[in-house]
Amino acid sequence: MANTYAKIYFHIVFAVRNRRSLIRKEFQDELYKYITGIITNRGQKLIIINGYRDHVHILIGCNTSFRLDETVKEIKEHSSKWINEKRFVSGKFNWQAGYGAFTVAEPNFQIIYNYIAKQEEHHSKKKFVDEYVELLKTQNIDFDPRYIFKDPHETEE
């Protein structure tokens, strides 16, 4: 549409079910390329993707037709299926229910970019659960700590 201008960034975070350390270096780059393809096919722009053994951070540039819920659902569903088909882990791989999504203003863009880029270094000092709670608090998001990583209706496998 003429005269429509937007610059929208989301910082998206989600974890492996039960925060298990299943994302190994041997397939991490392939996983990130696969997720990049999903984002690109949805018409969005991946800025950076990185994470650690039990979670992923994505910085995405979005157009005005972006649907956060649909995009994250597709990323998680398709990448889980792909990991299982490739047999990168023994047993069944699943992402944790839910995710975190935070808007990123232009003045903070480089800070978030650098933060995502340095995940391995960051997690040598801080556990993911602490990082995630800190992100929620920084964004003034109300949350119940009992449900940060566990859906009360989710069954264990």
CSV table of C-alpha atoms in Angstrom, one decimal:
chain,number,residue,atom,x,y,z
A,1,MET,CA,0.0,0.0,0.0
A,2,ALA,CA,1.4,3.4,-0.9
A,3,ASN,CA,2.6,5.6,1.9
A,4,THR,CA,2.9,2.7,4.3
A,5,TYR,CA,6.2,2.6,6.2
A,6,ALA,CA,7.2,0.1,8.8
A,7,LYS,CA,10.3,-1.2,10.5
A,8,ILE,CA,9.4,-4.0,12.8
A,9,TYR,CA,11.8,-6.3,14.6
A,10,PHE,CA,11.0,-9.2,17.0
A,11,HIS,CA,13.4,-11.0,19.2
A,12,ILE,CA,11.9,-14.5,19.6
A,13,VAL,CA,13.1,-17.0,22.1
A,14,PHE,CA,12.0,-20.6,22.6
A,15,ALA,CA,13.5,-23.7,24.4
A,16,VAL,CA,13.8,-27.4,24.0
A,17,ARG,CA,11.2,-29.3,25.9
A,18,ASN,CA,12.2,-29.7,29.6
A,19,ARG,CA,15.3,-27.5,28.8
A,20,ARG,CA,17.2,-30.5,27.7
A,21,SER,CA,20.6,-29.8,26.1
A,22,LEU,CA,19.8,-31.4,22.7
A,23,ILE,CA,21.0,-28.9,20.2
A,24,ARG,CA,24.5,-30.1,19.5
A,25,LYS,CA,27.1,-28.3,17.5
A,26,GLU,CA,27.2,-31.1,14.9
A,27,PHE,CA,23.8,-30.1,13.5
A,28,GLN,CA,23.3,-26.6,15.0
A,29,ASP,CA,24.2,-24.7,11.7
A,30,GLU,CA,22.0,-27.0,9.7
A,31,LEU,CA,19.1,-26.3,12.1
A,32,TYR,CA,19.6,-22.6,11.8
A,33,LYS,CA,19.7,-22.8,8.0
A,34,TYR,CA,16.5,-24.8,8.1
A,35,ILE,CA,14.8,-22.2,10.3
A,36,THR,CA,16.1,-19.4,8.1
A,37,GLY,CA,14.4,-21.1,5.2
A,38,ILE,CA,11.0,-21.2,7.0
A,39,ILE,CA,11.3,-17.5,7.9
A,40,THR,CA,12.3,-16.5,4.3
A,41,ASN,CA,9.5,-18.6,2.8
A,42,ARG,CA,7.0,-16.7,5.0
A,43,GLY,CA,8.3,-13.4,3.4
A,44,GLN,CA,10.2,-12.2,6.5
A,45,LYS,CA,13.9,-11.4,6.9
A,46,LEU,CA,16.1,-13.3,9.4
A,47,ILE,CA,18.6,-10.9,10.9
A,48,ILE,CA,20.4,-13.3,13.2
A,49,ILE,CA,19.8,-16.7,14.7
A,50,ASN,CA,21.8,-18.2,17.5
A,51,GLY,CA,21.3,-20.0,20.8
A,52,TYR,CA,22.7,-22.6,23.1
A,53,ARG,CA,22.2,-26.3,23.7
A,54,ASP,CA,18.7,-25.9,25.1
A,55,HIS,CA,17.2,-22.8,23.3
A,56,VAL,CA,17.2,-20.6,20.3
A,57,HIS,CA,17.1,-16.8,19.8
A,58,ILE,CA,15.9,-15.3,16.6
A,59,LEU,CA,16.0,-11.6,15.5
A,60,ILE,CA,13.6,-11.1,12.6
A,61,GLY,CA,12.7,-8.1,10.5
A,62,CYS,CA,9.0,-8.3,9.7
A,63,ASN,CA,6.7,-6.8,7.1
A,64,THR,CA,3.3,-5.5,7.9
A,65,SER,CA,1.6,-8.9,7.1
A,66,PHE,CA,3.7,-10.7,9.7
A,67,ARG,CA,1.8,-13.1,12.0
A,68,LEU,CA,3.9,-13.9,15.1
A,69,ASP,CA,1.9,-16.8,16.3
A,70,GLU,CA,1.7,-18.6,12.9
A,71,THR,CA,5.4,-18.0,12.2
A,72,VAL,CA,6.6,-19.4,15.6
A,73,LYS,CA,4.2,-22.3,15.3
A,74,GLU,CA,5.5,-23.2,11.9
A,75,ILE,CA,9.2,-22.8,12.9
A,76,LYS,CA,8.7,-25.1,15.9
A,77,GLU,CA,6.5,-27.7,14.2
A,78,HIS,CA,8.6,-28.0,11.0
A,79,SER,CA,12.0,-27.9,12.7
A,80,SER,CA,11.0,-30.5,15.3
A,81,LYS,CA,9.8,-32.8,12.5
A,82,TRP,CA,13.1,-32.1,10.5
A,83,ILE,CA,15.3,-32.9,13.6
A,84,ASN,CA,13.4,-36.1,14.2
A,85,GLU,CA,13.5,-37.2,10.5
A,86,LYS,CA,17.3,-36.6,10.4
A,87,ARG,CA,17.6,-38.5,13.7
A,88,PHE,CA,19.9,-35.8,15.2
A,89,VAL,CA,18.8,-36.9,18.7
A,90,SER,CA,18.0,-40.2,20.2
A,91,GLY,CA,14.3,-40.4,21.1
A,92,LYS,CA,11.8,-37.7,20.1
A,93,PHE,CA,12.7,-34.1,19.9
A,94,ASN,CA,10.2,-31.4,20.9
A,95,TRP,CA,10.3,-27.7,21.6
A,96,GLN,CA,8.8,-26.5,24.8
A,97,ALA,CA,5.2,-25.2,24.7
A,98,GLY,CA,5.1,-21.4,24.3
A,99,TYR,CA,7.8,-18.8,23.5
A,100,GLY,CA,9.0,-15.3,24.3
A,101,ALA,CA,8.7,-12.5,21.8
A,102,PHE,CA,9.9,-9.0,22.4
A,103,THR,CA,9.8,-6.0,20.1
A,104,VAL,CA,13.1,-4.3,19.4
A,105,ALA,CA,13.3,-0.6,18.9
A,106,GLU,CA,15.9,0.8,16.5
A,107,PRO,CA,18.1,2.3,19.3
A,108,ASN,CA,18.4,-1.2,20.8
A,109,PHE,CA,18.9,-3.1,17.6
A,110,GLN,CA,22.7,-3.5,17.9
A,111,ILE,CA,22.5,-4.4,21.5
A,112,ILE,CA,20.1,-7.2,20.9
A,113,TYR,CA,22.0,-8.3,17.8
A,114,ASN,CA,25.3,-8.5,19.8
A,115,TYR,CA,23.5,-10.3,22.6
A,116,ILE,CA,22.2,-13.0,20.3
A,117,ALA,CA,25.6,-13.3,18.5
A,118,LYS,CA,27.4,-14.0,21.8
A,119,GLN,CA,25.1,-16.7,23.2
A,120,GLU,CA,27.8,-19.3,23.9
A,121,GLU,CA,29.9,-16.7,25.8
A,122,HIS,CA,26.8,-15.4,27.6
A,123,HIS,CA,25.8,-18.9,28.8
A,124,SER,CA,29.2,-19.7,30.2
A,125,LYS,CA,28.1,-17.3,33.0
A,126,LYS,CA,24.3,-17.5,33.1
A,127,LYS,CA,21.7,-20.3,32.9
A,128,PHE,CA,18.9,-20.0,30.3
A,129,VAL,CA,16.2,-20.0,32.9
A,130,ASP,CA,17.8,-17.0,34.6
A,131,GLU,CA,18.3,-15.3,31.2
A,132,TYR,CA,14.7,-15.8,30.2
A,133,VAL,CA,13.2,-14.5,33.5
A,134,GLU,CA,15.5,-11.5,33.2
A,135,LEU,CA,14.2,-10.8,29.6
A,136,LEU,CA,10.6,-11.0,30.9
A,137,LYS,CA,11.3,-8.7,33.8
A,138,THR,CA,13.2,-6.2,31.6
A,139,GLN,CA,10.2,-6.0,29.3
A,140,ASN,CA,7.8,-5.6,32.3
A,141,ILE,CA,5.9,-8.8,31.3
A,142,ASP,CA,3.8,-10.4,34.1
A,143,PHE,CA,4.4,-14.1,34.4
A,144,ASP,CA,3.8,-17.0,36.7
A,145,PRO,CA,7.2,-18.6,37.4
A,146,ARG,CA,5.5,-22.0,37.7
A,147,TYR,CA,4.7,-21.9,34.0
A,148,ILE,CA,7.8,-20.4,32.5
A,149,PHE,CA,8.8,-23.7,30.8
A,150,LYS,CA,6.0,-26.0,31.6
A,151,ASP,CA,2.5,-26.0,30.2
A,152,PRO,CA,0.3,-27.4,33.0
A,153,HIS,CA,-1.6,-29.5,30.5
A,154,GLU,CA,1.5,-30.9,28.8
A,155,THR,CA,2.3,-34.5,29.4
A,156,GLU,CA,5.8,-35.8,29.8
A,157,GLU,CA,7.2,-38.2,27.2
